[in-house]
Amino acid sequence: FTVWEPYMDVSAVLMGLLELCADAEKQLSSIKMGLPLSPAADSARSARHALSLIATARPPAFITTIAKEVHRHTALQANTQSQQNIHTTTLARAKGEILRVIEILIEKMPADVVDLLVEVMDIIMYCLEGSLVKKKGLQECFPAICRFYMVSYYERSHRIAVGSRHGSVALYDIRTGKCQTIHGHKG
């Protein structure tokens, strides 16, 4: 991937792999141990593995590409007249898979994740259900992100604050699903 990345559409590759592994849990859980995999289950397993390998080979490319797709999806959702396309439905169906890869990146490559922490939190907030986070808290819903000291969840107001390396703070309001960015200043 690292060799061919400049010559390919990274978004199309990642969305294609997410499409293949969006229903992987259903396909792979129905397989009995020792039996040969069906073609769909084998494709899902291979796509999951490829997605993990791409993400760990180039974490910034994975994070920024998925964050752009999340922003595109939320913009399309806000515009009620727009038609849903394959990318948005794929993104919505592959939320669990995206969270799985983000968790792998947090465990294996925390330095790369810290550089793009606000984008990672955008992805996590898209993939997690707001009502679940409100009820259980961020620590219980996605404990991996809470290992960064720049991430804080305030239970009483249902807000998450995420600091970036560039001096800005992103405030996520779980009730409204909106994000507000406060930029740092010099002085």
CSV table of C-alpha atoms in Angstrom, one decimal, residues 172-179:
chain,number,residue,atom,x,y,z
A,172,TYR,CA,-18.5,17.6,21.4
A,173,ASP,CA,-22.0,18.0,22.7
A,174,ILE,CA,-23.5,14.5,22.9
A,175,ARG,CA,-27.1,15.7,23.1
A,176,THR,CA,-27.0,17.7,19.9
A,177,GLY,CA,-24.2,15.8,18.2
A,178,LYS,CA,-22.4,19.0,17.3
A,179,CYS,CA,-18.7,19.9,17.6
